Amino acid sequence: MPDYPFLKGHGTENDFVLLPDHDGTVHGDLAPERVVALCDRRAGIGGDGVLRVVRSAALGVQADAEWFMDYRNSDGSVSEMCGNGLRVFGRHLADEGLVDTSAPVPVGTRDGVKTLVFEDDGTITADMGSPLLLGESKVSVGAASWPAAHVDMGNPHAVAFVESLDDAGRLYDEPGYDAFVYPHGVNIEFVVRRGVRHLAFRVHERGSGETRSCGTGACAVMVAAAVADGVSSPPTEDVAYRVDVRGGSLTVTWTAADRALLRGPAVIVARGTTDL
């Protein structure tokens, strides 16, 4: 096919290929094979996923948002939500003058409309919606296993607290999980505590493998830790945790209105054209 534009961006080193396709005529259904080629770190541009930037109307989506984040995992599969990707998507819209950042910016996703707030320090806060705590499951690496909190952030998460982040192993292979609880796969977080309301985790993302960061995972981890710390669900007052990932640090606030607010950086690092 002819050359088409792309951008490369990341949020705490969770990186994405962005494809501007405002009227939905450039990429059609966006074949999984093309997503895989774009995300290939040796033969392609490289990324944990692809963000197609398209107007909601072009997809026939009934949403109270002009723009829709069409997100795909690096294996070509469709995903409901990506918190770091959402901020990077917003950064691109802002850089191109496509949205007014003086007010909250709505973005359509497969998990409904999400709202972005552009902070004075350059970070972006994404309202990720209300978390759902759905009981307990189990995850495993080799012969070791741990109980895991089942948290839904628009996509499924299994959150396991471990003694050391090394317990997760290399995470090249997908950890074991209960396929009955997660018939469509799951994002798996291994979490340690580093202080009062201070967490760190590693993650194996469904469809992408281990990534340097996961925004919805940070929200799931924070909510699971807060409940373990005795915070009510929802909290009676806003509660904030620092959440460290391999690519940096995020802040997650669980509000008394039962919203998970994800705050962190988002940058565009490159742009060009490709025929991949």
Phi, psi and omega in degrees: 000164179296162176300147177220156185282152172216161170229161175234130180215168178209156171233112188048046174067012165276107195251152189217148167266125178258135180240102175296124181209060196302322181259006175074019183257350185277316191246002177056231179276359181055083185300140178306325181297324178290320177300314179300317180296317179296321185277351180298123186280352178248318183255356181234207179277321178096129178177162175280347180182177179240135175246108174274128183263105187220149176287143180303320183297328181292336178263359183070024181274128176274094184222149177275048180208134180293323188252146181234131177269102178271097188259136176232139173291165184294342177272005178094351182284154179277141178234151183286323192202151175208110186291316177293319178299324179298318179292319178297320176302314178296321178299318178297314179301319181292315181300326183270001180070027183271350179220160177264107185277001177283350178230161176304140184250118177278142177227129177283140177218173177288352175251029179091185182278129176248151183247134178250138173240126181268114186276159183295334182273007179094348176282168178233136176254125179251126173280108186269005177089193184267126177287150175243122175263121192239031176097203188232144177230207179210143174233161183212151172228112185062230181274350183270144177218158182217149169293149183222132176286133178268110181237130178254123177243037190092339168223160190275144179224143171241115188251115182244131176267128185233168180285324183215146177295340176293341179299337181286351181071206183278341181059019172294320178262151180293130175298160177286147178206169182277105182292340176290320179286324184236074184295339181251020181088174187203150169274131187241123181248135174249122196236141170234157175263136180244358180164187179293121181052042180220118185234162170218149179208160167243157187218142166252111183272132176306122177086355183227343184084199178290132176239164182285346181193159176210116184291312177295327177296320178299320178295315180298318179297314181298315182295317179298319180291319181298316178296319177296332179275002177096007177286136179288161179240106000282169180293156175279342174212162182300137180231130181240140175234146167274134181232113180270139175234172182298334183259010179146215185219142179234158172242129177241126177246125175259116189269163177295341176273008177067044174241140175261117182254120183254119182241132179183181182281162173205126184224148170260129187247343182199159173210157180179200175231155181211162173241017179301000000 
